[in-house]
Every structure is written in structure tokens, then in C-alpha cells.
Coordinates of C-alpha atoms in Angstrom, one line a residue:
Chain S
M252 CA -27.3 75.3 31.7
I253 CA -28.0 72.2 29.6
T254 CA -31.4 72.5 27.9
L255 CA -33.7 70.0 26.3
N256 CA -32.4 70.9 22.8
D257 CA -28.9 69.8 23.8
Y258 CA -30.2 66.4 24.8
L259 CA -32.2 66.1 21.6
L260 CA -29.2 67.1 19.5
V261 CA -27.1 64.3 21.0
S262 CA -29.9 61.8 20.6
G263 CA -30.4 62.8 17.0
L264 CA -26.6 62.4 16.4
L265 CA -26.7 59.0 18.0
F266 CA -29.6 58.0 15.9
A267 CA -27.9 59.2 12.7
L268 CA -24.7 57.4 13.6
G269 CA -26.6 54.2 14.2
F270 CA -28.4 54.5 10.9
A271 CA -25.2 55.3 9.1
G272 CA -23.7 52.2 10.6
V273 CA -26.5 50.1 9.3
L274 CA -26.3 51.6 5.9
L275 CA -22.5 51.7 5.5
R276 CA -20.9 48.8 7.4
R277 CA -20.8 45.3 5.9
N278 CA -20.3 43.2 9.0
I279 CA -23.6 42.0 10.5
I280 CA -22.3 42.4 14.1
I281 CA -21.4 46.0 13.5
I282 CA -24.8 46.6 11.8
F283 CA -26.4 45.1 14.8
M284 CA -24.5 47.5 17.1
G285 CA -25.8 50.4 14.9
L286 CA -29.3 49.1 15.5
E287 CA -28.8 49.1 19.2
L288 CA -27.4 52.6 19.1
M289 CA -30.6 53.7 17.4
L290 CA -32.7 52.3 20.2
N291 CA -30.5 54.0 22.8
A292 CA -30.9 57.3 21.0
A293 CA -34.6 56.9 21.5
N294 CA -34.1 56.1 25.2
L295 CA -32.0 59.2 25.7
S296 CA -34.5 61.5 24.1
L297 CA -37.4 59.8 26.0
V298 CA -35.6 60.4 29.3
A299 CA -34.9 64.0 28.3
F300 CA -38.5 64.7 27.3
S301 CA -39.6 63.1 30.5
R302 CA -37.3 65.2 32.6
F303 CA -38.2 68.4 31.0
G304 CA -41.9 67.8 30.6
I305 CA -42.8 68.7 34.2
V306 CA -46.4 67.8 35.2
N307 CA -47.5 69.0 38.7
G308 CA -43.9 69.6 39.7
L309 CA -42.9 66.0 38.8
P310 CA -41.2 64.7 35.7
N311 CA -43.6 63.0 33.2
Y312 CA -42.9 59.4 34.3
N313 CA -44.7 57.8 31.3
G314 CA -41.6 58.3 29.2
Q315 CA -39.3 56.7 31.7
M316 CA -41.6 53.7 32.0
L317 CA -41.4 53.3 28.2
V318 CA -37.6 53.4 28.5
F319 CA -37.6 50.3 30.7
F320 CA -39.7 48.4 28.2
I321 CA -37.4 49.5 25.3
I322 CA -34.3 48.3 27.3
T323 CA -35.9 44.9 28.0
V324 CA -37.1 44.4 24.4
A325 CA -33.7 45.4 23.1
A326 CA -32.1 42.8 25.3
A327 CA -34.5 40.1 24.0
E328 CA -33.7 41.2 20.4
V329 CA -30.0 40.9 21.0
A330 CA -30.3 37.5 22.5
V331 CA -32.3 36.2 19.5
G332 CA -30.3 38.2 17.0
L333 CA -26.8 37.0 18.1
A334 CA -28.1 33.4 18.1
I335 CA -29.2 33.8 14.5
I336 CA -25.9 35.4 13.5
V337 CA -24.0 32.5 15.2
A338 CA -26.1 30.0 13.4
L339 CA -25.4 31.8 10.1
Y340 CA -21.7 31.8 10.9
R341 CA -21.7 28.0 11.6
A342 CA -23.5 27.3 8.3
R343 CA -21.6 29.8 6.0
Q344 CA -18.4 30.8 7.9
T345 CA -19.1 34.5 7.2
T346 CA -20.7 37.5 8.9
N347 CA -20.5 39.7 5.9
V348 CA -23.8 40.9 4.3
E349 CA -22.3 40.8 0.8
D350 CA -22.0 37.0 1.1
L351 CA -25.8 36.8 1.7
N352 CA -26.8 36.2 -1.9
T353 CA -28.6 32.8 -2.1
L354 CA -32.0 34.4 -2.4
K355 CA -32.1 35.9 -5.8
F356 CA -34.5 35.2 -8.7
Chain P
M176 CA -72.7 34.7 27.7
N177 CA -70.6 37.8 28.2
L178 CA -66.9 36.9 28.2
N179 CA -64.4 39.5 29.0
P180 CA -62.2 39.8 25.8
I181 CA -59.0 39.8 27.8
V182 CA -59.7 36.2 28.7
L183 CA -59.0 35.2 25.1
D184 CA -55.5 36.7 25.3
L185 CA -54.8 35.1 28.6
A186 CA -56.0 31.7 27.3
V187 CA -53.6 32.0 24.3
L188 CA -50.8 32.9 26.7
A189 CA -51.5 29.9 28.9
L190 CA -51.7 27.6 25.9
G191 CA -48.3 28.8 24.7
L192 CA -46.7 28.3 28.1
V193 CA -48.2 24.9 28.5
L194 CA -46.9 23.9 25.1
L195 CA -43.4 25.0 25.9
L196 CA -43.4 23.3 29.3
L197 CA -44.9 20.0 28.0
E198 CA -42.3 20.0 25.2
A199 CA -39.5 20.6 27.7
F200 CA -40.5 17.8 30.1
N201 CA -41.7 15.2 27.6
E202 CA -38.9 14.8 25.2
E203 CA -40.0 11.3 24.1
K204 CA -43.5 12.4 23.2
E205 CA -44.5 12.1 19.6
K206 CA -44.2 15.6 18.1
P207 CA -47.5 15.7 16.1
F208 CA -49.1 15.6 19.6
F209 CA -48.0 19.2 20.2
G210 CA -49.3 20.2 16.8
W211 CA -52.7 18.8 17.6
L212 CA -52.7 20.3 21.1
S213 CA -51.9 23.7 19.7
I214 CA -54.5 23.4 16.9
G215 CA -57.1 22.3 19.4
G216 CA -56.3 25.0 21.9
I217 CA -56.4 27.8 19.3
A218 CA -59.7 26.4 17.9
I219 CA -61.3 26.5 21.3
V220 CA -60.2 30.1 21.8
F221 CA -61.5 31.0 18.3
V222 CA -64.9 29.6 19.2
L223 CA -64.8 31.4 22.6
S224 CA -64.1 34.7 20.7
F225 CA -67.7 34.6 19.5
F226 CA -68.9 34.9 23.1
A227 CA -66.7 37.9 23.9
S228 CA -68.5 41.1 24.6
Q229 CA -67.3 44.5 23.6
Q230 CA -68.3 46.9 26.4
I231 CA -66.3 45.5 29.3
F232 CA -63.7 48.2 29.6
V233 CA -65.6 51.4 28.9
G234 CA -65.4 53.9 31.7
S235 CA -62.5 54.8 34.0
S236 CA -61.0 51.4 34.7
Q237 CA -57.2 51.6 34.8
L238 CA -56.9 48.9 32.1
A239 CA -59.1 50.8 29.7
Q240 CA -56.2 53.2 29.1
F241 CA -54.1 50.4 27.7
Y242 CA -56.6 48.0 26.3
K243 CA -59.3 48.6 23.8
A244 CA -62.0 46.0 23.2
D245 CA -64.2 47.5 20.5
A246 CA -65.6 45.6 17.5
L247 CA -62.5 46.2 15.5
A248 CA -60.3 44.7 18.2
I249 CA -62.4 41.6 18.5
F250 CA -62.5 41.2 14.7
Y251 CA -58.7 41.3 14.5
K252 CA -58.4 38.9 17.4
R253 CA -60.5 36.5 15.5
L254 CA -58.4 37.1 12.3
A255 CA -55.2 36.4 14.3
L256 CA -56.7 33.2 15.8
G257 CA -58.0 32.0 12.4
T258 CA -54.6 32.7 10.8
T259 CA -52.7 30.9 13.5
L260 CA -55.1 27.9 13.3
L261 CA -54.5 27.5 9.6
V262 CA -50.8 28.1 9.9
L263 CA -50.6 25.3 12.5
I264 CA -52.5 23.0 10.2
M265 CA -49.9 23.9 7.5
A266 CA -47.1 23.3 10.0
L267 CA -48.4 19.7 10.6
E268 CA -48.3 19.2 6.8
F269 CA -44.8 20.8 6.6
R270 CA -43.2 18.7 9.3
P271 CA -41.2 16.3 7.1
I272 CA -39.5 19.1 5.2
L273 CA -38.8 21.0 8.4
S274 CA -37.2 18.1 10.2
S275 CA -34.9 17.5 7.2
Y276 CA -33.4 20.9 7.8
L277 CA -32.9 20.6 11.5
P278 CA -29.6 19.4 13.1
A279 CA -31.4 16.8 15.2
A280 CA -29.9 14.0 17.3
R281 CA -33.1 12.1 17.2
K282 CA -35.8 11.9 14.6
N283 CA -38.5 14.6 15.1
A284 CA -36.4 16.4 17.8
G285 CA -36.6 20.2 18.0
L286 CA -40.0 20.5 16.4
G287 CA -42.0 21.4 19.5
E288 CA -41.1 25.1 19.5
F289 CA -42.3 25.3 15.9
F290 CA -45.9 24.8 17.3
A291 CA -45.4 26.9 20.4
L292 CA -43.9 30.1 18.9
P293 CA -46.8 30.7 16.4
V294 CA -49.1 30.7 19.5
F295 CA -47.0 33.4 21.1
T296 CA -47.0 35.3 17.8
C297 CA -50.8 35.0 17.8
L298 CA -50.8 36.4 21.4
G299 CA -48.8 39.4 20.1
L300 CA -51.2 40.0 17.2
M301 CA -54.2 39.8 19.6
W302 CA -52.6 42.4 22.0
M303 CA -51.8 44.6 19.0
A304 CA -55.4 44.5 18.0
S305 CA -56.4 45.8 21.4
A306 CA -53.5 48.2 22.0
A307 CA -54.6 51.7 23.0
D308 CA -51.3 53.0 24.2
F309 CA -47.9 53.3 22.6
V310 CA -46.3 51.2 25.3
M311 CA -48.7 48.3 24.6
I312 CA -48.3 48.8 20.8
F313 CA -44.5 48.7 21.1
V314 CA -44.3 45.6 23.4
S315 CA -46.9 43.6 21.4
L316 CA -45.3 44.6 18.1
E317 CA -41.9 43.3 19.4
L318 CA -43.4 40.1 20.8
V319 CA -44.6 39.4 17.2
T320 CA -41.3 40.6 15.5
I321 CA -38.9 38.7 17.8
S322 CA -41.0 35.5 17.6
F323 CA -40.8 35.9 13.8
Y324 CA -37.0 36.3 13.9
V325 CA -36.8 32.8 15.4
L326 CA -39.4 31.3 13.2
V327 CA -38.1 32.7 9.9
S328 CA -34.6 31.2 10.6
Y329 CA -36.0 28.0 12.1
M330 CA -34.5 25.7 9.4
R331 CA -30.9 25.9 10.7
R332 CA -29.4 23.7 8.0
S333 CA -30.9 25.6 5.1
S334 CA -28.8 28.6 4.2
A335 CA -31.8 30.2 2.5
S336 CA -33.7 30.2 5.8
L337 CA -30.8 31.6 7.8
E338 CA -30.2 34.3 5.2
A339 CA -33.9 35.2 5.3
G340 CA -33.7 35.3 9.1
V341 CA -30.7 37.7 9.1
K342 CA -32.3 40.0 6.5
Y343 CA -35.5 40.0 8.5
L344 CA -33.6 40.6 11.7
I345 CA -31.7 43.6 10.4
L346 CA -34.6 45.3 8.6
G347 CA -37.1 44.4 11.4
A348 CA -34.8 45.9 14.0
L349 CA -34.3 48.9 11.8
S350 CA -38.0 49.5 11.5
T351 CA -38.3 49.1 15.3
G352 CA -35.6 51.8 15.7
F353 CA -37.6 54.2 13.5
F354 CA -40.9 53.3 15.2
V355 CA -39.5 53.9 18.7
Y356 CA -37.9 57.1 17.7
G357 CA -41.2 58.2 16.3
I358 CA -43.0 57.3 19.6
T359 CA -40.3 59.4 21.4
W360 CA -41.1 62.5 19.4
I361 CA -44.9 62.1 19.7
F362 CA -44.4 61.7 23.4
G363 CA -42.1 64.7 23.6
I364 CA -44.6 66.9 21.8
T365 CA -47.8 65.8 23.5
G366 CA -46.5 64.5 26.8
Q367 CA -48.7 61.4 26.4
T368 CA -48.4 57.8 25.4
N369 CA -52.1 57.0 25.3
L370 CA -53.7 57.4 21.9
L371 CA -56.9 59.0 23.2
A372 CA -54.9 61.5 25.2
I373 CA -52.7 62.2 22.2
S374 CA -55.7 62.8 20.1
D375 CA -56.9 65.5 22.6
A376 CA -53.4 67.0 22.9
L377 CA -53.0 67.3 19.1
R378 CA -56.2 69.3 18.8
V379 CA -54.8 72.1 21.0
L380 CA -51.2 71.8 19.9
A381 CA -49.2 75.0 19.4
P382 CA -48.5 75.6 15.6
A383 CA -44.8 75.9 16.5
S384 CA -44.8 72.2 17.5
H385 CA -46.5 70.9 14.3
T386 CA -43.2 70.2 12.4
A387 CA -41.9 68.1 15.3
A388 CA -45.1 66.2 15.5
L389 CA -45.0 65.6 11.7
F390 CA -41.4 64.4 12.1
G391 CA -42.5 61.9 14.7
L392 CA -45.5 60.7 12.6
G393 CA -43.2 60.3 9.6
L394 CA -40.8 58.0 11.6
L395 CA -43.8 56.0 12.9
L396 CA -45.0 55.6 9.3
I397 CA -41.6 54.3 8.2
G398 CA -41.7 51.8 11.0
L399 CA -45.2 50.6 10.3
G400 CA -44.5 50.7 6.5
F401 CA -42.0 47.8 7.1
K402 CA -44.6 45.8 9.0
I403 CA -47.4 46.1 6.4
A404 CA -44.9 45.6 3.5
A405 CA -45.7 48.8 1.7
A406 CA -43.4 50.2 -0.9
P407 CA -40.8 51.8 -0.6
F408 CA -40.2 49.8 2.6
Q409 CA -40.7 46.4 0.9
L410 CA -37.0 45.5 0.4
W411 CA -37.1 42.6 2.8
V412 CA -40.4 41.0 1.6
P413 CA -39.4 38.9 -1.4
D414 CA -36.2 37.4 0.2
V415 CA -37.8 36.7 3.6
Y416 CA -40.9 35.2 2.0
Q417 CA -38.9 32.9 -0.2
G418 CA -36.4 31.8 2.5
A419 CA -38.7 31.3 5.5
P420 CA -40.5 28.0 6.2
T421 CA -43.7 28.2 4.1
P422 CA -46.2 28.1 7.1
I423 CA -44.2 31.0 8.6
T424 CA -44.4 32.9 5.3
A425 CA -48.1 32.5 5.4
L426 CA -48.2 33.8 9.0
L427 CA -46.1 36.8 8.0
S428 CA -48.1 37.7 5.0
V429 CA -51.5 37.5 6.7
G430 CA -51.0 37.9 10.5
S431 CA -48.3 40.5 10.4
K432 CA -50.0 42.5 7.8
A433 CA -53.4 42.5 9.4
A434 CA -52.1 43.5 12.8
G435 CA -49.9 46.1 11.1
F436 CA -52.9 47.7 9.4
V437 CA -55.0 47.9 12.6
V438 CA -52.1 49.5 14.5
L439 CA -51.5 51.9 11.5
W440 CA -55.2 52.9 11.6
R441 CA -55.2 53.4 15.4
V442 CA -52.0 55.5 15.2
I443 CA -53.0 57.8 12.4
E444 CA -56.6 58.2 13.4
P445 CA -55.8 61.0 15.9
F446 CA -53.8 62.8 13.2
L447 CA -56.5 62.4 10.6
Q448 CA -58.9 64.1 12.9
T449 CA -56.7 67.1 13.4
P450 CA -57.2 69.5 10.4
A451 CA -53.6 70.7 10.7
F452 CA -52.2 67.3 9.9
A453 CA -54.9 65.6 7.7
P454 CA -53.9 67.0 4.3
K455 CA -50.2 66.2 4.7
L456 CA -50.9 62.7 6.0
Q457 CA -53.3 62.2 3.2
L458 CA -50.6 63.0 0.7
I459 CA -48.2 60.5 2.2
L460 CA -50.8 57.8 2.3
V461 CA -51.7 58.4 -1.4
G462 CA -48.0 58.2 -2.3
L463 CA -47.4 55.0 -0.4
A464 CA -50.5 53.4 -2.0
V465 CA -49.5 54.4 -5.5
L466 CA -45.9 53.1 -5.0
S467 CA -47.0 49.8 -3.5
L468 CA -49.6 49.2 -6.2
I469 CA -47.2 49.9 -9.1
Y470 CA -44.2 48.2 -7.6
G471 CA -46.0 45.1 -6.3
N472 CA -47.9 44.5 -9.5
I473 CA -45.1 45.3 -12.0
A474 CA -42.4 43.3 -10.1
A475 CA -44.6 40.3 -9.8
L476 CA -44.9 40.0 -13.6
P477 CA -41.6 38.2 -14.3
Q478 CA -41.5 36.0 -11.2
S479 CA -41.1 32.2 -11.6
N480 CA -41.0 31.3 -7.9
M481 CA -44.4 30.9 -6.3
K482 CA -43.4 32.3 -2.9
R483 CA -41.8 35.3 -4.5
L484 CA -44.9 35.8 -6.6
L485 CA -47.0 35.8 -3.5
A486 CA -44.5 38.2 -1.8
Y487 CA -45.0 40.8 -4.6
S488 CA -48.7 40.1 -4.6
S489 CA -48.6 40.9 -0.8
I490 CA -47.0 44.2 -1.5
A491 CA -49.6 45.0 -4.2
H492 CA -52.4 44.1 -1.7
A493 CA -50.9 46.4 0.9
G494 CA -51.4 49.0 -1.9
Y495 CA -55.1 48.3 -2.2
L496 CA -55.5 48.4 1.6
L497 CA -53.7 51.8 1.7
V498 CA -56.2 53.0 -0.9
A499 CA -58.9 52.2 1.6
I500 CA -57.1 54.2 4.3
A501 CA -56.4 57.1 2.0
S502 CA -60.2 57.3 1.3
W503 CA -60.8 57.7 5.0
K504 CA -63.1 60.7 4.4
S505 CA -65.9 58.3 3.5
G506 CA -66.0 57.3 7.2
Q507 CA -65.9 53.6 6.2
A508 CA -62.2 53.0 6.1
P509 CA -61.9 50.5 9.0
V510 CA -64.8 48.5 7.6
T511 CA -63.5 48.4 4.0
F512 CA -59.9 47.5 4.8
S513 CA -61.0 45.0 7.5
F514 CA -63.3 43.3 5.0
Y515 CA -60.5 43.2 2.4
L516 CA -58.1 41.7 5.0
A517 CA -60.7 39.0 5.9
G518 CA -60.8 38.1 2.2
Y519 CA -57.0 38.4 1.8
F520 CA -56.7 36.0 4.8
L521 CA -58.9 33.4 3.1
M522 CA -57.4 33.5 -0.4
T523 CA -53.7 33.8 0.6
L524 CA -53.8 31.1 3.2
L525 CA -55.5 28.8 0.7
A526 CA -52.7 29.5 -1.8
F527 CA -50.0 28.7 0.8
L528 CA -51.8 25.5 2.0
V529 CA -51.8 24.2 -1.6
L530 CA -48.2 25.3 -2.1
I531 CA -47.0 23.4 0.9
V532 CA -48.6 20.1 -0.3
V533 CA -47.3 20.7 -3.8
N534 CA -43.8 21.5 -2.5
Q535 CA -43.8 18.3 -0.4
S536 CA -44.5 16.1 -3.4
T537 CA -42.5 17.9 -6.1
G538 CA -39.7 19.3 -4.0
G539 CA -39.8 22.9 -5.1
D540 CA -41.7 26.2 -4.8
D541 CA -41.4 27.2 -8.5
I542 CA -44.5 27.8 -10.7
A543 CA -43.0 25.0 -12.9
N544 CA -43.7 22.6 -9.9
F545 CA -47.4 23.2 -10.5
N546 CA -47.2 21.8 -14.0
G547 CA -50.1 19.4 -14.6
L548 CA -51.5 19.7 -11.1
G549 CA -55.0 19.6 -12.7
Q550 CA -54.4 15.9 -13.5
R551 CA -52.3 15.0 -10.5
S552 CA -54.7 16.4 -7.9
P553 CA -58.0 18.0 -8.9
V554 CA -58.6 19.2 -5.3
L555 CA -55.4 21.1 -5.0
A556 CA -55.7 22.5 -8.5
L557 CA -59.2 23.7 -7.7
G558 CA -58.1 25.3 -4.5
M559 CA -55.2 27.1 -6.2
T560 CA -57.5 28.2 -9.0
I561 CA -60.1 29.7 -6.7
S562 CA -57.4 31.4 -4.7
M563 CA -55.7 32.9 -7.7
L564 CA -59.0 34.1 -9.2
S565 CA -60.0 35.7 -6.0
L566 CA -56.6 37.4 -5.6
A567 CA -56.9 38.7 -9.1
G568 CA -60.4 40.0 -8.3
V569 CA -62.9 37.9 -10.4
P570 CA -66.6 38.6 -9.6
F571 CA -68.4 36.4 -7.1
T572 CA -65.2 35.9 -5.1
V573 CA -64.4 37.8 -1.9
G574 CA -61.4 39.4 -3.6
F575 CA -63.7 41.1 -6.0
L576 CA -66.1 42.4 -3.4
G577 CA -63.2 43.7 -1.2
K578 CA -61.7 45.6 -4.2
F579 CA -65.2 46.8 -5.1
F580 CA -65.8 48.3 -1.6
I581 CA -62.4 50.0 -1.6
F582 CA -62.8 51.6 -5.1
F583 CA -66.4 52.6 -4.2
D584 CA -65.0 54.6 -1.3
A585 CA -62.2 56.0 -3.4
V586 CA -64.6 57.2 -6.0
K587 CA -66.9 58.6 -3.3
T588 CA -64.1 60.7 -1.8
G589 CA -62.8 61.7 -5.2
Q590 CA -59.4 59.9 -5.2
W591 CA -59.2 59.7 -8.9
L592 CA -55.5 59.1 -9.1
L593 CA -55.8 56.0 -6.8
V594 CA -58.8 54.7 -8.8
G595 CA -56.9 55.0 -12.1
V596 CA -53.7 53.4 -10.8
G597 CA -55.8 50.7 -9.0
I598 CA -57.7 49.7 -12.1
V599 CA -54.6 49.5 -14.3
T600 CA -52.7 47.4 -11.7
V601 CA -55.7 45.0 -11.2
A602 CA -55.4 44.3 -15.0
A603 CA -51.6 43.6 -14.6
G604 CA -52.5 41.3 -11.7
F605 CA -54.6 39.1 -13.9
Y606 CA -51.5 38.3 -16.0
Y607 CA -49.4 36.9 -13.3
Y608 CA -52.1 35.2 -11.3
L609 CA -53.4 33.4 -14.4
K610 CA -49.9 32.3 -15.2
V611 CA -50.3 29.8 -12.4
L612 CA -53.5 28.5 -13.8
R613 CA -51.8 28.0 -17.2
A614 CA -49.1 25.9 -15.5
M615 CA -51.7 23.8 -13.7
Y616 CA -54.1 23.0 -16.6
W617 CA -52.1 23.4 -19.8
N618 CA -48.5 22.4 -19.0
V619 CA -47.6 18.7 -18.7
A620 CA -46.2 17.3 -15.5
K621 CA -42.8 15.5 -15.5
N622 CA -44.2 13.0 -13.0
P623 CA -47.9 12.5 -13.6
S624 CA -48.5 10.3 -10.5
P625 CA -51.5 11.5 -8.3
I626 CA -50.7 13.5 -5.1
V627 CA -52.2 12.2 -1.9
V628 CA -53.9 14.9 0.2
S629 CA -54.5 14.3 3.9
P630 CA -58.2 14.5 5.1
L631 CA -57.5 17.5 7.4
T632 CA -55.9 19.5 4.5
R633 CA -58.7 18.4 2.2
A634 CA -61.4 19.6 4.6
T635 CA -59.5 22.9 5.2
I636 CA -59.3 23.6 1.5
G637 CA -63.0 22.9 1.1
V638 CA -63.9 25.3 3.9
L639 CA -61.7 28.0 2.5
I640 CA -63.1 27.7 -1.0
A641 CA -66.7 27.8 0.4
L642 CA -66.0 30.9 2.4
I643 CA -64.4 32.7 -0.5
F644 CA -67.6 32.2 -2.5
V645 CA -70.0 32.8 0.4
L646 CA -68.4 36.1 1.4
G647 CA -68.1 37.0 -2.3
V648 CA -71.9 37.1 -2.7
Y649 CA -73.1 37.6 0.9
P650 CA -70.6 39.8 2.9
A651 CA -73.2 40.7 5.6
P652 CA -71.8 38.4 8.4
V653 CA -68.3 40.0 8.3
L654 CA -69.7 43.5 7.9
E655 CA -72.0 42.8 10.9
M656 CA -69.0 41.9 13.0
L657 CA -67.4 45.2 12.3
K658 CA -70.3 47.3 13.4

């Protein structure tokens, strides 16, 4: 029997993996993938909480509604984010964060 | 006249859509037209906001669960509208610099969205002020953040702007990740997304779930810490402020911070009212406030770029605002931090407005570009002087009164650590704010020709200076709005 804790563990692992990707990788596209992974970790645990939080014999649908909003917002974020990364690549021919060093005092 | 406050939001939404469509179908139209249209539209909604009534949604209406229209919400709607209005005026002034950094086929092409997107940002800020449910908070926060991604990296030929955009994108999305994960845990523990229902659920929460709720709250605070630019989540602030187009920097530093604080207050209020969480949360708030005060004020000392200086000053002001929240036991926290934000709005936007005009005529954002401004344009120099004195907290300005209210509350609730750190850092603040005054009046300009200031900008500077002094000695009108 799979319990709520198993789902939360997987979601926590996904979140940690995404965060590690953001901290450790140097390619902006990979960092961006890490960020999306973090959002999906939240989606997974929301659905799990919703499925296991039974109210009047039904799952708590508030959480699943929030998941739809998160998916939509993540898609908008990717659309804008990739456009910015492409614009950066055109201007600088790089997607490595270590080359982003114009702004220093 | 009893206007339903939601009309204000819908009017701003309609304005944004109209601007986008007009821009798409009238390519040949002169671009300043869109600037004037957006300024006019926002000004009308700003005036309408004084006819909005508060008690429309009380009771059991379905919308009331998502949408709050109390005095605080309407105050922050006004602040968002006022900020956007001034930012659009700055954008008109900033147009020549902006178009030189756009890969445009025709002159003035591609500027329309620069006037439409701040309107959508304003809409997000207004929804945030009214949000009473985590779904609303999340969606409005993202509307603001995603609009900012585009606006910060708007100057596609400037590698500084693109770099700032990418940094803001990565750190903004990271903060969203933390925020959403925090919402998840709060939802998991309480089974609710509505803040009022969460408040009830927390009161009867089993002690076994307290750790999980605190974990969720911690994640939420990390996410919101990025938005309000509090240390230690301030990493993005200096670079993004410096690289972004200056009007957008102004919108970030005032609009984003103001809405961030009202959301922060709404989110932590249920926790502060639960005795099991209040002491721990208090400790975190004090820690954030002390770090922001020290980091912001110390790091600002050696700055030579005006936008970076204002960025560190923005971190320091987040510290003062957090002092107000940490002194919540006085029962006055929303009033004191809202008044401070109203003052911060006036003085910071005044500084940015002067900076844009100076940047345009001298070609740079450094403090050295202000050399001899006292001779070149007495109006601009006066505006900058008043703004810097008010940011530093000289008596008879709104900056002083805001700090006075905050420290009064801190003393009343016995936050001696915060009072001590606050007073030392205010003294440090005098050093770097007065550095700008020295450049303007004592240093000699390389090119002493006078700077021409457009009538609209001149009038705006006059109004802002007057308001800084009026609210500095007579704060009653703003305090009345917050009742």
C-alpha cells in the first residue's frame, strides 16, 4: 500500500534534485529545467495531499485546482524564460552563467 | 458614490488589453500616443479609487473567499496605481534611450509593449493587494513576476539588460518554486487554501503537525523574502536594479516591494495569531530585519553607481519595514509599514525620476554624473536633495516620520535589539545619501551646460517634493485611509 509519506518523499527528492540543479549546474537551460522540476515537485505533493485529504468522502479538490494554475503559470514562465535565454544567446553566444559578469561594481 | 473595488481592477485589465490591441493594429501610430493613453487611463482609475467603497464583499458571497476589499487593500491598490502612473511618466522620458537599445526596423518600433506591460504589472499588484486565497496570491504574484521578466530584459541590444533579465528570471523562478512548495505544505497540513480558513485551522492544529506547518511557513518566507528584497535573499537586487531599464527599476523597487509586504502581512497574520507559532516567527522576522538593515546600509557605503546605491538602499528600507512587522504586538503594524511604504514610494520615485533625466543628458548612472547638477539644473538638484534627505530620515520629511512611527512601535513592544541596530544603520545611511548631495553642489561638472526638463517632469517633481513635506508634518490623510 502506497501511503501519503511515500508521495511526499518522492516530491521532496524531486524538489531537492531541482534545487541542486539550480545551484550546481552552469548551463542556464539546465538550471531552468531544475526550476521546472521544483514546480513539479510541488504539483506532485499537492495532488497527493488532495487525494489523501478526504473531505465528505471526496478528495480535497482545492489542491488539484491549484495544480492547474501552477501548470499554466509554469508554461507561461517557460515561454518568457526561453525567449530571454535565446535573446541572450544571440547577443553573447553563450548560455553559461559564468559568462554573465558585466554587472559588477 | 459607492464603487465596487473590483471595477478598478477590471478597468486596468481593459486598459492593458486595449493598449496591446491598439498597438498591434496601428503600427504607424506615433508611439508617445500609447504612453499618453496609458498615463491617462491609469490616472482616471487612480481618481476612481477614491470613490471605491470597502464593504462590498462582506458576507457569504463566493467572491469574498478570494477577494478582500478592506482599507489596506484599497490603499495598496492606490499605491500600485500611483507607482505605475509615475513609472509611465518616466517611461515617456526614457524613450530615446530605450529605442537606441532595440533592434528596430523603423524608428520608434517595438515601444508599445513598454507602456502596456507596466499596466498588466499594475493589475497584478492590485490583485495581490486584495488576495485572500493562496490561489489568488500565487496567480497575481506570477502575473507581476512574469511581466517583470519581460520588462527587465526589454533592451535587447544591451547585454547588461539581458544579463539582469536572466538573473531575475533564475532567482525569481527559484523564489516561485519555494513559495509554491510552501503553499503545498500549508495546504497539506490545514486542507485549506483560503487564508481565513487557514487561520481557523491553525488554531486547532494537532501539535504533531506543527513542525510541518513551520516548514511550509519557512518556505513561504524564503519565497516572499526574494520579492521584498530582504537579506539574505537579496542576491539579485543590485545586479537587476543596475541592468534593468531605469523606469522598470523604479517599478521593481516600489511596486514589487509594496505588494510583497502586503502579501507577507496577510500570509503571516494567521501564524502570528496562533500562540504556538508566534514566538518562532517573531525570531525569524527579527533576524531578517537585522540582516537587511546591516547588509543594506553597509554595502551601500562604497557604491559609486546611483542605481546600485538605490538598490542597497532598497534592501535597507526592507529592513526598516521588517522592524515594523516584527513589532506587530503593538497592533499598529499594518498602519506603520503602510505609511512607511507611502513615504518610500514618494522619495524613491522622485530619485528615479531625477536619475532618468540626468542619465539622458550625461549618458551614465554614476554618482559622478551628478557632478555640478546644482548649477546645471536647480530643479533636478532640489528634487534629488529632498529625496536623499527624506531617504536618510531628516526631520520634517515623510522619511523621518515613517521611521519615527516604526521605532516608536519597536520601543513600545520592547524590541531593543532592533531599535539599537536601526539607529546605528540610520547614521550609516546619512553618509551615503549625503555623498550624492556633495557631488551635486560641491563637485564641478565636466560640461556645465544647463539641462532642459520637460514641463510634465517638472510638474511631477514639484508634486512629489510638496507631498514629501506635507506628509512629513501632517500624516493624517494617509493614516485616515488606513483606518
